[in-house]
Amino acid sequence: LPGPWTVPAGVIVDHPRFPYRGAMLDVARRFFPLAEVLRFIDHLTRYKINHLHLHLTDDQGWRIAIASWPRLAEVGGATAVGDRPGGYYTPTEYRTIVEYAVARHITVVPEIDMPGHTNAALTAYGQLAPDGVAPPPYTGTDVGFSALAVDRELTCRFVEDVLGAVAALTPGPYLHIGGDEAFTLTPEEYARFMDRAQDIVAATGKTVVGWHQLAAARPVPGRVLQYWGTTGAEETVAAAVRQGAKVILSPGNRTYLDMKYAADTRLGKDWAGLIEIDRAYGWDPGDYLVGVPPEAVLGVEAPLWTETVTSLADAEYLTFPRLAAIAELGWSPVSAYGWTGFRDRLVAEGARWEAAGITFHRSPGIPWVGEPPRVGSPLG
Ligand code: IFG
């Protein structure tokens, strides 16, 4: 259409229902080179997602260089799941990610998962392992088998040095310390360790975030629990909320982007069930967790775990269209929720993803541009 164009002016008054609308990228199981992270951030800006949670460390890889503990990146960063290449971000590269995000109104939330999911760190520094011996690198996809030596002074210094370094590189208010699946520890060991870790985060001036198991640690006011259960009821979280905690909702059976769309989806897992687009959309974050009122809900986040992901295209396929659903639930008032309206808007988004070269899953029943609608589909 040749110019000049005239566009009527207008004033739009809009504001989000929840302040926190996030996506998580697991760069530990599959390392994402810097350029791919920046492209992923571009995708988030399309839907006013304003937090990028980077899962920087796990059993299979350590992805952020820490100057005072150089083997974390050199050794811990050398592997990934399977035979995928390792990798890590230098402080300069991490700052590039943060600045690119900040310029797009996105806050980076770094996660150093502890005390579990730590095999990569232990391969680098055996003195952090409970038995003092560095385990071999792990490139499988099991969880829950690793833990730091929780009552050792060296471990405390490790946590202080790592969280201090990451906090210094992160302008956002949040520091995520993980806390999931520390199955080799007793509840007392876990609580003792996470009490200390919460204090170390507080000393950096950041607000602590943890997977909702962190509820077992001392109720630090203002802490944030990321709920990843599937039942909509978790008394420890409701109790923590009564003692001042806030909640980010990431129900495994609604927001986990690594869940298969359908049984025959090549990528992804199914431990939380199958999530087609209608299930990603069909819930209300403000009315989801028993005993957690809407005012205690910071917002929603869609985690993309990457055990089954080997490329950015795989990541995009699992992310779209479901991230658009989570973004709408996080932004719009309940009065604006509505499946048919969302479904029709999705058609236009599909055309934009096509034009932008973004890989996406063509959920059946959505009348995607260029496809005849499948009569009688479940989403019709
Ligand atoms: N649970 C583990 C993740 C990942 C995930 C895959 C959390 C908090 C299953 N922990 O989700 O490391 O393996 O769906």
mmCIF file of C-alpha atoms and ligand atoms in Angstrom:
data_model
loop_
_atom_site.group_PDB
_atom_site.id
_atom_site.type_symbol
_atom_site.label_atom_id
_atom_site.label_comp_id
_atom_site.label_asym_id
_atom_site.label_seq_id
_atom_site.Cartn_x
_atom_site.Cartn_y
_atom_site.Cartn_z
ATOM 1 C CA LEU A 1 0.000 0.000 0.000
ATOM 2 C CA PRO A 2 1.888 3.119 -1.179
ATOM 3 C CA GLY A 3 2.136 5.999 1.339
ATOM 4 C CA PRO A 4 1.565 8.515 2.651
ATOM 5 C CA TRP A 5 -0.796 6.868 5.123
ATOM 6 C CA THR A 6 -3.003 8.678 7.606
ATOM 7 C CA VAL A 7 -3.834 6.907 10.858
ATOM 8 C CA PRO A 8 -6.472 8.317 13.232
ATOM 9 C CA ALA A 9 -4.916 9.317 16.572
ATOM 10 C CA GLY A 10 -6.288 8.001 19.831
ATOM 11 C CA VAL A 11 -5.489 7.562 23.523
ATOM 12 C CA ILE A 12 -5.313 4.031 24.935
ATOM 13 C CA VAL A 13 -5.718 3.622 28.683
ATOM 14 C CA ASP A 14 -4.781 0.074 29.674
ATOM 15 C CA HIS A 15 -3.065 -1.614 32.596
ATOM 16 C CA PRO A 16 -2.310 -5.198 33.632
ATOM 17 C CA ARG A 17 -4.316 -7.217 36.145
ATOM 18 C CA PHE A 18 -1.090 -8.749 37.542
ATOM 19 C CA PRO A 19 2.307 -7.015 37.786
ATOM 20 C CA TYR A 20 4.275 -10.210 37.027
ATOM 21 C CA ARG A 21 3.822 -11.911 33.642
ATOM 22 C CA GLY A 22 6.790 -14.191 33.060
ATOM 23 C CA ALA A 23 8.374 -16.850 30.919
ATOM 24 C CA MET A 24 11.191 -19.146 32.056
ATOM 25 C CA LEU A 25 13.941 -20.435 29.786
ATOM 26 C CA ASP A 26 15.816 -23.492 31.058
ATOM 27 C CA VAL A 27 19.276 -22.793 29.590
ATOM 28 C CA ALA A 28 20.832 -25.554 31.718
ATOM 29 C CA ARG A 29 19.404 -28.677 30.054
ATOM 30 C CA ARG A 30 19.888 -27.074 26.629
ATOM 31 C CA PHE A 31 22.246 -24.093 26.318
ATOM 32 C CA PHE A 32 20.875 -21.149 24.282
ATOM 33 C CA PRO A 33 23.592 -19.022 22.653
ATOM 34 C CA LEU A 34 23.273 -15.293 23.327
ATOM 35 C CA ALA A 35 21.617 -14.474 19.970
ATOM 36 C CA GLU A 36 18.875 -17.047 20.631
ATOM 37 C CA VAL A 37 18.144 -15.625 24.076
ATOM 38 C CA LEU A 38 17.776 -12.153 22.562
ATOM 39 C CA ARG A 39 15.405 -13.513 19.902
ATOM 40 C CA PHE A 40 13.369 -15.254 22.622
ATOM 41 C CA ILE A 41 13.138 -11.897 24.409
ATOM 42 C CA ASP A 42 11.809 -10.365 21.163
ATOM 43 C CA HIS A 43 9.034 -12.973 21.210
ATOM 44 C CA LEU A 44 8.131 -12.094 24.804
ATOM 45 C CA THR A 45 7.739 -8.407 23.987
ATOM 46 C CA ARG A 46 4.887 -9.272 21.584
ATOM 47 C CA TYR A 47 2.660 -10.147 24.552
ATOM 48 C CA LYS A 48 3.783 -7.691 27.238
ATOM 49 C CA ILE A 49 5.533 -10.474 29.133
ATOM 50 C CA ASN A 50 7.631 -8.422 31.557
ATOM 51 C CA HIS A 51 9.803 -11.010 33.340
ATOM 52 C CA LEU A 52 12.335 -13.461 31.917
ATOM 53 C CA HIS A 53 13.314 -16.127 34.463
ATOM 54 C CA LEU A 54 16.613 -17.719 33.416
ATOM 55 C CA HIS A 55 17.124 -21.194 34.915
ATOM 56 C CA LEU A 56 20.922 -20.856 34.863
ATOM 57 C CA THR A 57 22.059 -23.945 36.742
ATOM 58 C CA ASP A 58 21.093 -27.593 37.036
ATOM 59 C CA ASP A 59 22.536 -31.105 37.130
ATOM 60 C CA GLN A 60 23.475 -31.086 33.463
ATOM 61 C CA GLY A 61 25.028 -27.641 33.154
ATOM 62 C CA TRP A 62 26.183 -24.450 34.897
ATOM 63 C CA ARG A 63 25.595 -21.436 32.601
ATOM 64 C CA ILE A 64 26.931 -18.313 34.338
ATOM 65 C CA ALA A 65 30.655 -17.666 34.865
ATOM 66 C CA ILE A 66 31.546 -16.742 38.460
ATOM 67 C CA ALA A 67 35.041 -15.198 38.649
ATOM 68 C CA SER A 68 35.764 -16.448 42.171
ATOM 69 C CA TRP A 69 34.722 -20.033 41.258
ATOM 70 C CA PRO A 70 36.043 -20.400 37.669
ATOM 71 C CA ARG A 71 35.510 -24.177 37.349
ATOM 72 C CA LEU A 72 31.730 -23.711 37.641
ATOM 73 C CA ALA A 73 31.602 -22.459 34.048
ATOM 74 C CA GLU A 74 34.751 -24.158 32.746
ATOM 75 C CA VAL A 75 33.811 -27.645 33.999
ATOM 76 C CA GLY A 76 30.137 -27.292 34.985
ATOM 77 C CA GLY A 77 29.370 -25.456 31.742
ATOM 78 C CA ALA A 78 30.946 -28.054 29.470
ATOM 79 C CA THR A 79 27.953 -30.396 29.327
ATOM 80 C CA ALA A 80 24.199 -30.428 28.640
ATOM 81 C CA VAL A 81 21.486 -33.085 28.259
ATOM 82 C CA GLY A 82 22.594 -35.835 25.880
ATOM 83 C CA ASP A 83 25.258 -34.835 23.380
ATOM 84 C CA ARG A 84 24.138 -31.231 23.103
ATOM 85 C CA PRO A 85 26.957 -28.695 23.273
ATOM 86 C CA GLY A 86 27.692 -27.062 26.590
ATOM 87 C CA GLY A 87 28.191 -23.332 27.040
ATOM 88 C CA TYR A 88 27.891 -20.513 29.498
ATOM 89 C CA TYR A 89 27.387 -16.761 29.678
ATOM 90 C CA THR A 90 30.285 -14.553 30.670
ATOM 91 C CA PRO A 91 29.332 -11.640 32.929
ATOM 92 C CA THR A 92 29.480 -9.402 29.839
ATOM 93 C CA GLU A 93 27.108 -11.671 27.915
ATOM 94 C CA TYR A 94 24.740 -11.884 30.900
ATOM 95 C CA ARG A 95 24.779 -8.069 31.098
ATOM 96 C CA THR A 96 23.972 -7.945 27.375
ATOM 97 C CA ILE A 97 20.903 -10.112 28.033
ATOM 98 C CA VAL A 98 19.846 -7.962 30.977
ATOM 99 C CA GLU A 99 20.271 -4.692 29.094
ATOM 100 C CA TYR A 100 18.446 -6.016 26.027
ATOM 101 C CA ALA A 101 15.605 -7.079 28.309
ATOM 102 C CA VAL A 102 15.529 -3.828 30.283
ATOM 103 C CA ALA A 103 15.287 -1.847 27.032
ATOM 104 C CA ARG A 104 12.104 -3.842 26.350
ATOM 105 C CA HIS A 105 10.636 -3.409 29.838
ATOM 106 C CA ILE A 106 11.511 -6.967 30.790
ATOM 107 C CA THR A 107 13.054 -7.798 34.191
ATOM 108 C CA VAL A 108 15.505 -10.699 34.233
ATOM 109 C CA VAL A 109 15.036 -13.107 37.167
ATOM 110 C CA PRO A 110 18.180 -15.266 37.490
ATOM 111 C CA GLU A 111 17.865 -18.669 39.147
ATOM 112 C CA ILE A 112 20.694 -20.504 40.874
ATOM 113 C CA ASP A 113 18.948 -23.742 41.842
ATOM 114 C CA MET A 114 19.925 -25.081 45.264
ATOM 115 C CA PRO A 115 20.445 -27.219 47.320
ATOM 116 C CA GLY A 116 19.279 -29.835 44.779
ATOM 117 C CA HIS A 117 19.805 -29.891 41.012
ATOM 118 C CA THR A 118 23.513 -29.198 41.634
ATOM 119 C CA ASN A 119 25.444 -32.024 39.955
ATOM 120 C CA ALA A 120 27.179 -29.655 37.504
ATOM 121 C CA ALA A 121 28.531 -27.531 40.370
ATOM 122 C CA LEU A 122 29.667 -30.648 42.223
ATOM 123 C CA THR A 123 31.594 -31.947 39.184
ATOM 124 C CA ALA A 124 33.514 -28.649 39.289
ATOM 125 C CA TYR A 125 34.118 -28.549 43.048
ATOM 126 C CA GLY A 126 33.979 -31.953 44.738
ATOM 127 C CA GLN A 127 34.555 -30.288 48.097
ATOM 128 C CA LEU A 128 30.940 -29.071 47.875
ATOM 129 C CA ALA A 129 29.619 -32.634 47.602
ATOM 130 C CA PRO A 130 28.327 -34.375 50.739
ATOM 131 C CA ASP A 131 30.982 -37.110 50.377
ATOM 132 C CA GLY A 132 33.680 -34.635 49.299
ATOM 133 C CA VAL A 133 34.091 -36.393 45.961
ATOM 134 C CA ALA A 134 33.264 -34.747 42.628
ATOM 135 C CA PRO A 135 30.623 -36.880 40.857
ATOM 136 C CA PRO A 136 30.963 -37.545 37.144
ATOM 137 C CA PRO A 137 29.199 -35.134 34.750
ATOM 138 C CA TYR A 138 25.519 -36.032 34.272
ATOM 139 C CA THR A 139 23.803 -35.712 30.878
ATOM 140 C CA GLY A 140 20.642 -37.711 31.570
ATOM 141 C CA THR A 141 17.222 -36.341 32.528
ATOM 142 C CA ASP A 142 16.590 -37.755 35.994
ATOM 143 C CA VAL A 143 16.010 -35.324 38.865
ATOM 144 C CA GLY A 144 16.386 -35.242 42.638
ATOM 145 C CA PHE A 145 19.618 -37.197 43.065
ATOM 146 C CA SER A 146 22.035 -34.333 43.802
ATOM 147 C CA ALA A 147 22.524 -31.923 46.702
ATOM 148 C CA LEU A 148 25.152 -29.614 48.118
ATOM 149 C CA ALA A 149 26.770 -30.487 51.448
ATOM 150 C CA VAL A 150 24.369 -28.379 53.466
ATOM 151 C CA ASP A 151 26.217 -27.991 56.801
ATOM 152 C CA ARG A 152 29.668 -27.115 55.479
ATOM 153 C CA GLU A 153 31.152 -23.636 55.865
ATOM 154 C CA LEU A 154 32.586 -23.840 52.340
ATOM 155 C CA THR A 155 29.069 -24.344 50.948
ATOM 156 C CA CYS A 156 27.922 -21.196 52.715
ATOM 157 C CA ARG A 157 30.786 -19.225 51.175
ATOM 158 C CA PHE A 158 29.983 -20.755 47.779
ATOM 159 C CA VAL A 159 26.362 -19.576 48.060
ATOM 160 C CA GLU A 160 27.450 -16.116 49.238
ATOM 161 C CA ASP A 161 29.973 -15.740 46.403
ATOM 162 C CA VAL A 162 27.640 -17.011 43.674
ATOM 163 C CA LEU A 163 24.515 -15.133 44.768
ATOM 164 C CA GLY A 164 26.580 -12.007 45.435
ATOM 165 C CA ALA A 165 28.085 -12.125 41.939
ATOM 166 C CA VAL A 166 24.742 -12.772 40.222
ATOM 167 C CA ALA A 167 22.986 -10.083 42.281
ATOM 168 C CA ALA A 168 25.676 -7.551 41.318
ATOM 169 C CA LEU A 169 25.004 -8.274 37.627
ATOM 170 C CA THR A 170 21.192 -8.120 37.978
ATOM 171 C CA PRO A 171 19.376 -4.765 38.212
ATOM 172 C CA GLY A 172 15.974 -6.414 38.854
ATOM 173 C CA PRO A 173 14.645 -6.950 42.385
ATOM 174 C CA TYR A 174 14.486 -10.770 42.311
ATOM 175 C CA LEU A 175 17.001 -13.551 42.987
ATOM 176 C CA HIS A 176 15.597 -17.081 42.481
ATOM 177 C CA ILE A 177 17.270 -19.817 44.563
ATOM 178 C CA GLY A 178 15.303 -22.762 43.198
ATOM 179 C CA GLY A 179 14.731 -25.188 46.094
ATOM 180 C CA ASP A 180 12.987 -27.964 44.153
ATOM 181 C CA GLU A 181 13.471 -31.736 44.412
ATOM 182 C CA ALA A 182 16.241 -31.930 47.020
ATOM 183 C CA PHE A 183 15.227 -35.532 47.639
ATOM 184 C CA THR A 184 18.488 -36.640 49.276
ATOM 185 C CA LEU A 185 18.089 -34.183 52.169
ATOM 186 C CA THR A 186 15.960 -34.493 55.277
ATOM 187 C CA PRO A 187 13.271 -31.815 55.768
ATOM 188 C CA GLU A 188 15.376 -30.394 58.616
ATOM 189 C CA GLU A 189 18.539 -30.163 56.455
ATOM 190 C CA TYR A 190 16.560 -28.532 53.651
ATOM 191 C CA ALA A 191 14.920 -25.951 55.931
ATOM 192 C CA ARG A 192 18.219 -25.148 57.656
ATOM 193 C CA PHE A 193 19.973 -24.637 54.327
ATOM 194 C CA MET A 194 17.189 -22.534 52.796
ATOM 195 C CA ASP A 195 16.941 -20.388 55.944
ATOM 196 C CA ARG A 196 20.606 -19.499 55.402
ATOM 197 C CA ALA A 197 20.151 -19.026 51.663
ATOM 198 C CA GLN A 198 17.223 -16.649 52.253
ATOM 199 C CA ASP A 199 19.397 -14.587 54.601
ATOM 200 C CA ILE A 200 22.178 -14.480 52.006
ATOM 201 C CA VAL A 201 19.728 -13.224 49.379
ATOM 202 C CA ALA A 202 18.449 -10.575 51.790
ATOM 203 C CA ALA A 203 22.043 -9.425 52.368
ATOM 204 C CA THR A 204 22.358 -8.751 48.631
ATOM 205 C CA GLY A 205 19.329 -6.459 48.826
ATOM 206 C CA LYS A 206 17.273 -8.640 46.504
ATOM 207 C CA THR A 207 13.875 -10.270 47.103
ATOM 208 C CA VAL A 208 14.098 -14.052 47.295
ATOM 209 C CA VAL A 209 12.072 -16.248 44.944
ATOM 210 C CA GLY A 210 11.918 -20.028 45.212
ATOM 211 C CA TRP A 211 9.891 -22.940 43.932
ATOM 212 C CA HIS A 212 7.042 -23.362 46.398
ATOM 213 C CA GLN A 213 8.932 -25.918 48.511
ATOM 214 C CA LEU A 214 10.713 -22.852 49.908
ATOM 215 C CA ALA A 215 7.590 -22.453 52.086
ATOM 216 C CA ALA A 216 9.340 -24.894 54.464
ATOM 217 C CA ALA A 217 11.947 -22.247 55.295
ATOM 218 C CA ARG A 218 11.489 -19.384 57.741
ATOM 219 C CA PRO A 219 8.746 -16.945 56.613
ATOM 220 C CA VAL A 220 10.842 -14.010 55.418
ATOM 221 C CA PRO A 221 8.259 -11.253 54.744
ATOM 222 C CA GLY A 222 7.846 -10.336 51.082
ATOM 223 C CA ARG A 223 9.397 -13.544 49.789
ATOM 224 C CA VAL A 224 7.970 -15.008 46.583
ATOM 225 C CA LEU A 225 6.950 -18.628 46.157
ATOM 226 C CA GLN A 226 6.599 -20.005 42.629
ATOM 227 C CA TYR A 227 3.844 -22.610 42.729
ATOM 228 C CA TRP A 228 4.429 -25.462 40.280
ATOM 229 C CA GLY A 229 2.008 -28.025 41.645
ATOM 230 C CA THR A 230 -1.039 -29.348 39.777
ATOM 231 C CA THR A 231 -3.769 -29.571 42.426
ATOM 232 C CA GLY A 232 -4.637 -25.921 43.078
ATOM 233 C CA ALA A 233 -4.254 -26.571 46.808
ATOM 234 C CA GLU A 234 -1.024 -26.416 48.820
ATOM 235 C CA GLU A 235 -1.527 -25.626 52.502
ATOM 236 C CA THR A 236 2.159 -24.740 53.065
ATOM 237 C CA VAL A 237 1.797 -22.007 50.433
ATOM 238 C CA ALA A 238 -1.479 -20.719 51.880
ATOM 239 C CA ALA A 239 0.197 -20.616 55.313
ATOM 240 C CA ALA A 240 3.234 -18.785 53.913
ATOM 241 C CA VAL A 241 0.885 -16.269 52.267
ATOM 242 C CA ARG A 242 -0.742 -15.635 55.643
ATOM 243 C CA GLN A 243 2.787 -14.804 56.865
ATOM 244 C CA GLY A 244 3.472 -12.316 54.087
ATOM 245 C CA ALA A 245 4.602 -14.356 51.087
ATOM 246 C CA LYS A 246 3.519 -13.569 47.531
ATOM 247 C CA VAL A 247 2.898 -16.195 44.851
ATOM 248 C CA ILE A 248 3.815 -16.580 41.191
ATOM 249 C CA LEU A 249 1.519 -19.161 39.613
ATOM 250 C CA SER A 250 3.122 -21.767 37.357
ATOM 251 C CA PRO A 251 0.787 -24.767 37.704
ATOM 252 C CA GLY A 252 2.439 -27.708 35.960
ATOM 253 C CA ASN A 253 -0.810 -28.707 34.258
ATOM 254 C CA ARG A 254 -1.596 -25.214 32.943
ATOM 255 C CA THR A 255 1.647 -23.301 32.332
ATOM 256 C CA TYR A 256 4.455 -25.817 31.826
ATOM 257 C CA LEU A 257 5.455 -25.252 28.218
ATOM 258 C CA ASP A 258 7.366 -28.544 28.122
ATOM 259 C CA MET A 259 4.152 -30.519 28.506
ATOM 260 C CA LYS A 260 3.072 -32.211 25.302
ATOM 261 C CA TYR A 261 0.095 -30.676 23.453
ATOM 262 C CA ALA A 262 -1.210 -34.154 22.718
ATOM 263 C CA ALA A 263 -0.019 -37.735 23.223
ATOM 264 C CA ASP A 264 1.650 -37.719 19.803
ATOM 265 C CA THR A 265 3.559 -34.458 20.280
ATOM 266 C CA ARG A 266 7.186 -35.261 19.435
ATOM 267 C CA LEU A 267 8.673 -32.870 22.015
ATOM 268 C CA GLY A 268 7.975 -32.465 25.696
ATOM 269 C CA LYS A 269 6.932 -34.506 28.690
ATOM 270 C CA ASP A 270 3.556 -35.491 30.116
ATOM 271 C CA TRP A 271 3.997 -35.890 33.906
ATOM 272 C CA ALA A 272 1.596 -32.975 34.497
ATOM 273 C CA GLY A 273 -0.747 -34.081 31.729
ATOM 274 C CA LEU A 274 -1.300 -32.841 28.190
ATOM 275 C CA ILE A 275 -1.807 -29.097 27.667
ATOM 276 C CA GLU A 276 -3.529 -28.030 24.463
ATOM 277 C CA ILE A 277 -4.199 -24.332 24.000
ATOM 278 C CA ASP A 278 -7.661 -24.471 25.607
ATOM 279 C CA ARG A 279 -6.242 -25.842 28.863
ATOM 280 C CA ALA A 280 -3.476 -23.211 28.885
ATOM 281 C CA TYR A 281 -6.206 -20.563 28.632
ATOM 282 C CA GLY A 282 -9.095 -22.034 30.621
ATOM 283 C CA TRP A 283 -8.239 -21.027 34.196
ATOM 284 C CA ASP A 284 -8.188 -17.937 36.403
ATOM 285 C CA PRO A 285 -4.887 -17.220 38.204
ATOM 286 C CA GLY A 286 -6.727 -15.026 40.692
ATOM 287 C CA ASP A 287 -8.944 -17.892 41.769
ATOM 288 C CA TYR A 288 -6.621 -20.859 41.394
ATOM 289 C CA LEU A 289 -4.868 -21.628 44.702
ATOM 290 C CA VAL A 290 -7.012 -22.477 47.745
ATOM 291 C CA GLY A 291 -6.352 -19.999 50.533
ATOM 292 C CA VAL A 292 -4.423 -17.599 48.281
ATOM 293 C CA PRO A 293 -6.460 -14.438 47.519
ATOM 294 C CA PRO A 294 -5.873 -12.513 44.266
ATOM 295 C CA GLU A 295 -3.997 -9.750 46.105
ATOM 296 C CA ALA A 296 -1.320 -12.292 47.132
ATOM 297 C CA VAL A 297 -0.820 -13.364 43.520
ATOM 298 C CA LEU A 298 2.049 -11.447 41.892
ATOM 299 C CA GLY A 299 1.137 -13.058 38.577
ATOM 300 C CA VAL A 300 1.821 -15.957 36.254
ATOM 301 C CA GLU A 301 4.856 -17.510 34.599
ATOM 302 C CA ALA A 302 5.196 -20.138 31.872
ATOM 303 C CA PRO A 303 8.342 -22.265 32.394
ATOM 304 C CA LEU A 304 10.004 -23.872 29.355
ATOM 305 C CA TRP A 305 12.070 -26.814 30.594
ATOM 306 C CA THR A 306 14.384 -28.075 27.874
ATOM 307 C CA GLU A 307 15.143 -31.743 28.473
ATOM 308 C CA THR A 308 13.543 -32.498 25.098
ATOM 309 C CA VAL A 309 14.500 -29.278 23.280
ATOM 310 C CA THR A 310 17.461 -29.206 20.875
ATOM 311 C CA SER A 311 16.920 -25.928 19.007
ATOM 312 C CA LEU A 312 15.301 -22.508 19.213
ATOM 313 C CA ALA A 313 12.642 -23.788 16.787
ATOM 314 C CA ASP A 314 11.782 -26.573 19.268
ATOM 315 C CA ALA A 315 11.519 -23.955 22.004
ATOM 316 C CA GLU A 316 9.235 -21.806 19.836
ATOM 317 C CA TYR A 317 7.046 -24.804 18.942
ATOM 318 C CA LEU A 318 6.412 -25.542 22.639
ATOM 319 C CA THR A 319 6.014 -21.861 23.508
ATOM 320 C CA PHE A 320 3.519 -20.784 20.841
ATOM 321 C CA PRO A 321 0.545 -20.594 20.994
ATOM 322 C CA ARG A 322 0.404 -21.344 24.735
ATOM 323 C CA LEU A 323 2.457 -18.334 25.897
ATOM 324 C CA ALA A 324 -0.130 -16.040 24.311
ATOM 325 C CA ALA A 325 -2.764 -17.637 26.566
ATOM 326 C CA ILE A 326 -0.693 -17.148 29.732
ATOM 327 C CA ALA A 327 0.076 -13.572 28.710
ATOM 328 C CA GLU A 328 -3.623 -12.771 28.312
ATOM 329 C CA LEU A 329 -4.507 -14.338 31.681
ATOM 330 C CA GLY A 330 -1.813 -12.200 33.277
ATOM 331 C CA TRP A 331 -2.796 -8.931 31.625
ATOM 332 C CA SER A 332 -6.565 -8.879 31.118
ATOM 333 C CA PRO A 333 -9.300 -8.505 33.739
ATOM 334 C CA VAL A 334 -11.403 -11.611 34.301
ATOM 335 C CA SER A 335 -14.268 -9.776 32.614
ATOM 336 C CA ALA A 336 -12.256 -9.795 29.384
ATOM 337 C CA TYR A 337 -11.482 -13.521 29.504
ATOM 338 C CA GLY A 338 -13.339 -15.516 26.873
ATOM 339 C CA TRP A 339 -12.330 -18.545 24.825
ATOM 340 C CA THR A 340 -13.981 -17.625 21.536
ATOM 341 C CA GLY A 341 -12.577 -14.111 21.577
ATOM 342 C CA PHE A 342 -9.122 -15.446 22.428
ATOM 343 C CA ARG A 343 -9.376 -18.101 19.730
ATOM 344 C CA ASP A 344 -10.231 -15.505 17.092
ATOM 345 C CA ARG A 345 -7.361 -13.252 18.196
ATOM 346 C CA LEU A 346 -5.020 -16.242 17.981
ATOM 347 C CA VAL A 347 -5.715 -16.573 14.252
ATOM 348 C CA ALA A 348 -4.191 -13.165 13.618
ATOM 349 C CA GLU A 349 -1.227 -14.019 15.847
ATOM 350 C CA GLY A 350 -0.619 -17.174 13.849
ATOM 351 C CA ALA A 351 -0.291 -15.106 10.710
ATOM 352 C CA ARG A 352 2.214 -12.835 12.476
ATOM 353 C CA TRP A 353 4.264 -15.810 13.730
ATOM 354 C CA GLU A 354 4.279 -17.167 10.182
ATOM 355 C CA ALA A 355 5.476 -13.803 8.843
ATOM 356 C CA ALA A 356 8.146 -13.537 11.554
ATOM 357 C CA GLY A 357 9.471 -17.039 10.924
ATOM 358 C CA ILE A 358 8.489 -18.185 14.406
ATOM 359 C CA THR A 359 7.771 -21.913 14.659
ATOM 360 C CA PHE A 360 4.448 -22.676 16.356
ATOM 361 C CA HIS A 361 2.031 -25.525 17.017
ATOM 362 C CA ARG A 362 -1.125 -25.354 14.947
ATOM 363 C CA SER A 363 -3.560 -26.380 17.636
ATOM 364 C CA PRO A 364 -6.446 -28.255 15.997
ATOM 365 C CA GLY A 365 -9.723 -26.347 15.970
ATOM 366 C CA ILE A 366 -8.125 -22.939 15.616
ATOM 367 C CA PRO A 367 -8.998 -21.618 12.109
ATOM 368 C CA TRP A 368 -5.356 -20.713 11.380
ATOM 369 C CA VAL A 369 -4.871 -18.596 8.266
ATOM 370 C CA GLY A 370 -4.420 -20.826 5.255
ATOM 371 C CA GLU A 371 -6.024 -23.835 6.874
ATOM 372 C CA PRO A 372 -9.629 -24.987 6.511
ATOM 373 C CA PRO A 373 -11.071 -25.295 10.052
ATOM 374 C CA ARG A 374 -11.340 -28.955 11.060
ATOM 375 C CA VAL A 375 -15.023 -29.539 11.594
ATOM 376 C CA GLY A 376 -15.994 -31.009 14.963
ATOM 377 C CA SER A 377 -12.578 -30.609 16.546
ATOM 378 C CA PRO A 378 -12.442 -30.475 20.364
ATOM 379 C CA LEU A 379 -11.634 -26.750 20.367
ATOM 380 C CA GLY A 380 -14.264 -25.740 17.803
HETATM 381 N N1 IFG B 1 10.413 -30.618 37.454
HETATM 382 C C1 IFG B 1 11.722 -30.009 37.701
HETATM 383 C C2 IFG B 1 12.405 -29.381 36.505
HETATM 384 C C3 IFG B 1 12.124 -30.115 35.196
HETATM 385 C C4 IFG B 1 10.624 -30.287 35.039
HETATM 386 C C5 IFG B 1 10.284 -30.852 33.670
HETATM 387 C C6 IFG B 1 10.526 -28.039 38.548
HETATM 388 C C7 IFG B 1 10.480 -26.904 39.538
HETATM 389 C C8 IFG B 1 10.102 -31.168 36.141
HETATM 390 N N2 IFG B 1 11.533 -28.943 38.710
HETATM 391 O O1 IFG B 1 9.687 -28.117 37.662
HETATM 392 O O2 IFG B 1 13.822 -29.372 36.729
HETATM 393 O O3 IFG B 1 12.790 -31.342 35.150
HETATM 394 O O4 IFG B 1 8.897 -30.841 33.420
#
